[in-house]
CSV table of C-alpha atoms in Angstrom, one decimal:
chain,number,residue,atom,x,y,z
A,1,UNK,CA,109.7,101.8,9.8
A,2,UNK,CA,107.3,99.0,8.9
A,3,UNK,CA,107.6,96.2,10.4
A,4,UNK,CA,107.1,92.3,8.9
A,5,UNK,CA,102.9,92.2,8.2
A,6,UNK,CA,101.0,89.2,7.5
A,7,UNK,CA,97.3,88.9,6.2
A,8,UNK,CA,94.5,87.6,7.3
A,9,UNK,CA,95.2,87.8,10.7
A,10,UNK,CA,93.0,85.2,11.4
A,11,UNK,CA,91.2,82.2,8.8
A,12,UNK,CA,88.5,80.1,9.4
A,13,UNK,CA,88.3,77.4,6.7
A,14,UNK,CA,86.0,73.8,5.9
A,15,UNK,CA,88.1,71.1,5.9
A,16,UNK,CA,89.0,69.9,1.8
A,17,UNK,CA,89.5,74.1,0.7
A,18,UNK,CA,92.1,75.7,-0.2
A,19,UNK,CA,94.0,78.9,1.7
A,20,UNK,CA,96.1,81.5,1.0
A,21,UNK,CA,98.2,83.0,3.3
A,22,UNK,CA,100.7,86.6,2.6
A,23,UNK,CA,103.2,87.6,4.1
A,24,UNK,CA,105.0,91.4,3.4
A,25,UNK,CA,108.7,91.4,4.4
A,26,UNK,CA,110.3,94.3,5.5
A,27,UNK,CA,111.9,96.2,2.7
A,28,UNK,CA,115.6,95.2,2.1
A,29,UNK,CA,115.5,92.0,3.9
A,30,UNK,CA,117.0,89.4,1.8
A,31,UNK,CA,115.7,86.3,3.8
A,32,UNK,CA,112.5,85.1,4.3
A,33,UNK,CA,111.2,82.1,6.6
A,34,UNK,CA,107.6,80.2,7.2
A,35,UNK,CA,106.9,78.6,10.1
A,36,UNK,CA,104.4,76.8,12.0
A,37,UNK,CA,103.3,76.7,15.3
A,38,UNK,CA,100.7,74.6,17.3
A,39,UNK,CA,99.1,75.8,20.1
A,40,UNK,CA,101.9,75.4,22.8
A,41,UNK,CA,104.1,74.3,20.6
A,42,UNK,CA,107.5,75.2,19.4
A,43,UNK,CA,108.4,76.4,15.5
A,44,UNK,CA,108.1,74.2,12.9
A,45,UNK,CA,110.2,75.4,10.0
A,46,UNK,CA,108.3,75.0,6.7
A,47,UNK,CA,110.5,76.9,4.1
A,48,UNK,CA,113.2,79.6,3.5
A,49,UNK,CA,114.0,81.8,0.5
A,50,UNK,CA,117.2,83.8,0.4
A,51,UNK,CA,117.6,86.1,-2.4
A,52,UNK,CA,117.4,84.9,-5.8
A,53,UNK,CA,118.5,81.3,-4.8
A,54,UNK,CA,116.2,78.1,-5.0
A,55,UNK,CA,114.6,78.2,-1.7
A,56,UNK,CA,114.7,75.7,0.8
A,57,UNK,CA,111.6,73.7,0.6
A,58,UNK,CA,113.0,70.7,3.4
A,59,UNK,CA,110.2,71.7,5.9
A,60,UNK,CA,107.0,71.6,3.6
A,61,UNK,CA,104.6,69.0,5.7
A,62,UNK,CA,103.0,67.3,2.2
A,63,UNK,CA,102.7,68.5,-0.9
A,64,UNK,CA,99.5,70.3,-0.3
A,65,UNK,CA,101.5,73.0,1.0
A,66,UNK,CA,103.7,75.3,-1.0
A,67,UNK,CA,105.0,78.7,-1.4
A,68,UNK,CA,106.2,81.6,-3.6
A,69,UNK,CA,108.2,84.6,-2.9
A,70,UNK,CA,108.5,87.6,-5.9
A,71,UNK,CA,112.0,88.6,-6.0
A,72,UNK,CA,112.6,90.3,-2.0
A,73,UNK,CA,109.7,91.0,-1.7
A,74,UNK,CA,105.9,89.4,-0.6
A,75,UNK,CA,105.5,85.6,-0.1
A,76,UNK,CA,102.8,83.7,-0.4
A,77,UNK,CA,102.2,80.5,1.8
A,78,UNK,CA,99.4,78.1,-0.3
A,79,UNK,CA,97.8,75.0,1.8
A,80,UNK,CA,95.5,73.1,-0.7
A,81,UNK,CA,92.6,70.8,0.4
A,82,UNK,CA,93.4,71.9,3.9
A,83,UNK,CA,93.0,68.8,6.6
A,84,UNK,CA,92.5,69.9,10.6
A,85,UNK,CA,95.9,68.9,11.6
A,86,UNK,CA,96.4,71.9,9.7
A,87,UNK,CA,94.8,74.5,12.1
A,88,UNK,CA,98.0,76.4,13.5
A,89,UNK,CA,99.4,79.7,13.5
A,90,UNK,CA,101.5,80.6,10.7
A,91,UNK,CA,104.6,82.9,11.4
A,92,UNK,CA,106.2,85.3,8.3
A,93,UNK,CA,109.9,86.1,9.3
A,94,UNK,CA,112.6,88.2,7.3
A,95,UNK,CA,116.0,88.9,8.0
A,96,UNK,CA,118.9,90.7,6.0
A,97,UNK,CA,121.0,87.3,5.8
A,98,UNK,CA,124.8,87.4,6.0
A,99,UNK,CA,126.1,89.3,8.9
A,100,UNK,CA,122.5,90.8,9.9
A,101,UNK,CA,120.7,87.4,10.3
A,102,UNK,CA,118.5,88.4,13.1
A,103,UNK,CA,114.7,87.4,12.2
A,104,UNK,CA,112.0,89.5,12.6
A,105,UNK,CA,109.0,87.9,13.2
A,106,UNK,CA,105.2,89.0,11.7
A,107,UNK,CA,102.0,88.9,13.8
A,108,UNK,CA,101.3,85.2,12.6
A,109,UNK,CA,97.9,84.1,10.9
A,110,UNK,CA,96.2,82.2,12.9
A,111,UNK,CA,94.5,79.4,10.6
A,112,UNK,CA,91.3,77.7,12.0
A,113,UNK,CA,90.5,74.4,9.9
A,114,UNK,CA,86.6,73.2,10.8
B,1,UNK,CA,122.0,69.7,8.3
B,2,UNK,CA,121.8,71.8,11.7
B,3,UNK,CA,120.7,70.4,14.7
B,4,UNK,CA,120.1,72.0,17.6
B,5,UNK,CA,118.5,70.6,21.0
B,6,UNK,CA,117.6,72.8,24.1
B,7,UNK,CA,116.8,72.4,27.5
B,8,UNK,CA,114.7,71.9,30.0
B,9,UNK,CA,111.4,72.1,27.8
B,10,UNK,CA,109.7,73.8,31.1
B,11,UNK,CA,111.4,75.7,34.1
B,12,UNK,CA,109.4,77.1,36.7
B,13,UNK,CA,111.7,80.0,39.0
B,14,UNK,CA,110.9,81.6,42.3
B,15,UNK,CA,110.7,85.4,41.5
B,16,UNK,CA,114.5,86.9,42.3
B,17,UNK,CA,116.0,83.6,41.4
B,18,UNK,CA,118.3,83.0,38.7
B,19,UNK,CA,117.6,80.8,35.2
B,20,UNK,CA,119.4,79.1,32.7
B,21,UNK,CA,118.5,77.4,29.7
B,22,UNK,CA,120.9,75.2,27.1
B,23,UNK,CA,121.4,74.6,24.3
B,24,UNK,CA,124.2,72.2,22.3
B,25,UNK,CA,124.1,72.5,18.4
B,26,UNK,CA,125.7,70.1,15.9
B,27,UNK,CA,127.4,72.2,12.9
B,28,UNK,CA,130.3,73.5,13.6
B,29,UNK,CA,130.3,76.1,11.0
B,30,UNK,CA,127.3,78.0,12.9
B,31,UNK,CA,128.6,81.2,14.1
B,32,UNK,CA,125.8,83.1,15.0
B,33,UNK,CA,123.3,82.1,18.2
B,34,UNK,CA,120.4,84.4,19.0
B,35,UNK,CA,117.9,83.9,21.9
B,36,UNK,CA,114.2,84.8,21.4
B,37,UNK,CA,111.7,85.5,23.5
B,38,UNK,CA,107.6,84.3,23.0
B,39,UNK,CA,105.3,85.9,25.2
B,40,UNK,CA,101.6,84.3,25.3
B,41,UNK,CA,99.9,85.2,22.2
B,42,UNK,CA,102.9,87.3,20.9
B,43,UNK,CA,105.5,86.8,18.2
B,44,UNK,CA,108.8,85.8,18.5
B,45,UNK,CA,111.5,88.8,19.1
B,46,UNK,CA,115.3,88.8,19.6
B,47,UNK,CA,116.5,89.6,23.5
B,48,UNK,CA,119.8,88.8,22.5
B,49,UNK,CA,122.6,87.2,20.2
B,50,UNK,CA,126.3,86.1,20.1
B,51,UNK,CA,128.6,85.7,17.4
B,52,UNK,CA,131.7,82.8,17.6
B,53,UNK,CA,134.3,85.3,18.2
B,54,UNK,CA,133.0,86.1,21.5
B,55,UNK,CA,132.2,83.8,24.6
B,56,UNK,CA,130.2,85.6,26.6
B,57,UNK,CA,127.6,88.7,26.2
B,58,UNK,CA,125.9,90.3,28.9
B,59,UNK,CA,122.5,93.1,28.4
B,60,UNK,CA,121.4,94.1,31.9
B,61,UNK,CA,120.0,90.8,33.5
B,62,UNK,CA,120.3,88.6,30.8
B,63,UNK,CA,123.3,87.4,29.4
B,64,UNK,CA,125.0,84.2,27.2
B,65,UNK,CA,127.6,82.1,26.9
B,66,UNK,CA,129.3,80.0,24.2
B,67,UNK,CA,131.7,76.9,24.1
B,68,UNK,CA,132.7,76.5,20.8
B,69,UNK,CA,134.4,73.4,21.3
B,70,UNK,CA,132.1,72.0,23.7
B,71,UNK,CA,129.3,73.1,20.8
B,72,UNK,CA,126.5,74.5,23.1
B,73,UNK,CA,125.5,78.3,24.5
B,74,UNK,CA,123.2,79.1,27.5
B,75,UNK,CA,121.1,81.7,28.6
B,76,UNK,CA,121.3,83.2,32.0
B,77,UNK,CA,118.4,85.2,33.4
B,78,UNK,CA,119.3,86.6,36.9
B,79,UNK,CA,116.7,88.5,39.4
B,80,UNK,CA,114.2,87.1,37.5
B,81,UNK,CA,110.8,88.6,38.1
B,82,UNK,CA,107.2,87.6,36.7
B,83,UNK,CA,107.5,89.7,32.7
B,84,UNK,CA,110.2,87.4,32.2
B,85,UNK,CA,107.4,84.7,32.3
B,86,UNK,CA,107.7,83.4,28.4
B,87,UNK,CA,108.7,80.6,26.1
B,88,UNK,CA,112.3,81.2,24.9
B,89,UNK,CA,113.9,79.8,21.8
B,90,UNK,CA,117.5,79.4,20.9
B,91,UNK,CA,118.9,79.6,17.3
B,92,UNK,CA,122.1,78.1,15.3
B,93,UNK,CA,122.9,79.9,11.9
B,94,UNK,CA,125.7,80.8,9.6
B,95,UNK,CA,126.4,84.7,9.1
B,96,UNK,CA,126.3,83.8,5.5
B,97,UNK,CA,124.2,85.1,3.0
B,98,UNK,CA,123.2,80.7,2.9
B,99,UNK,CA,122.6,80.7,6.3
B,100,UNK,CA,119.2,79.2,7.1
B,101,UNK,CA,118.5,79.6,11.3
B,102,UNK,CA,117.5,76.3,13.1
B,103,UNK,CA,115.7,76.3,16.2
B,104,UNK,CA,115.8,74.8,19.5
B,105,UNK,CA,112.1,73.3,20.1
B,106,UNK,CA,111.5,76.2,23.2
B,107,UNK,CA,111.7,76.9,27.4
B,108,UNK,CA,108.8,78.2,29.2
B,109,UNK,CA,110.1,80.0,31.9
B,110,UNK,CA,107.5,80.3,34.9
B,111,UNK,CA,108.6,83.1,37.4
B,112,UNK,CA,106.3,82.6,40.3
B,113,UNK,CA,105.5,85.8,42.3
């Protein structure tokens, strides 16, 4: 079956706009995560949703960044007036949650800020 | 919230050697501790997991332990050989439908030829 997708697979952006980023979980998974990652650099959890409860927004850099997830299904990842420091790859991953929590990772969008 | 700390940030192996990497985690309600493997340019992808009602797991070459008490798990790579080459992260989560997976900050393994 399908695996995790994200789009674009690659951005390229001016500095001050605004980017949005998608990510399509695979179907059933209740659980979905955002991370990012520098170049050479570990993951930087930025937020998880898990069903139909408030998701966990603890790992959001600033408040340019936020997300949206309808019901289990796509998310959305928005970084307004995006800075440099920005410019990382962005991983999508779902899992089914509960006993099943192993994550599946996406191909990332890598996010280029000039 | 979860903590979890892993170790040594780089290892660099001989080809045929063995390698282990650590991690220690700080909720004791965790019960569920994958290992995932990063090749360059790649996404993340589970090589293995444990649950707390075992202490030890074994898949061909690579295997892990877990002290409960002691709160930390390793992974052991034996006859290592250069595709095992990677950045590896460990994971602490509850098997609960709240469980929210915390990562260590990554290895990279360097099997030299």
């Amino acid at each position: 079956g399908a695996g995790v997708s994200q789009s674009p697979s690659n951005k390229v952006t001016e500095k001050g706009k605004d980017v949005e980023l998608r990510c399509d979980p695979i179907s059933g998974h209740t659980a979905l995560y955002w991370y990012r990652q520098r170049l050479g650099q570990g993951l930087e959890f930025l937020i998880y949703f898990q069903g139909n409860s408030a998701p966990d927004k603890s790992g959001l850099p600033s408040d340019r960044f936020s997300a949206e997830r309808t019901g289990e299904s796509v998310s959305t990842l928005t970084i307004q007036r995006t800075q440099q420091e920005d410019s990382a790859v962005y991983l999508c991953a779902s899992s089914f949650g509960g006993m099943r929590n192993e994550q599946f990772f996406g191909p990332g969008t890598r996010l280029t800020v000039l | 919230g979860e903590n979890v700390e892993q170790h040594p940030s780089t290892l660099s192996v001989q080809e045929g050697d063995s390698a282990v990497i650590k991690c220690t985690y700080s909720d004791s309600a965790s019960n569920y501790f994958p290992w995932y493997k990063q090749e360059l340019g790649k996404r993340p992808q589970l090589i293995i997991d444990i649950r707390s009602n075992v202490g030890e797991k074994k898949d061909q070459r690579i295997a892990v332990t877990l002290n409960k008490t002691a709160k930390h798990f390793s992974l052991h790579i034996t006859e290592t050989q250069p595709e095992d080459s990677a950045v590896y992260f460990c994971a602490a989560s509850m098997d609960t439908n709240a469980g929210k997976s915390t990562f260590g900050d990554g290895t990279t393994l360097t099997v030299k030829p």
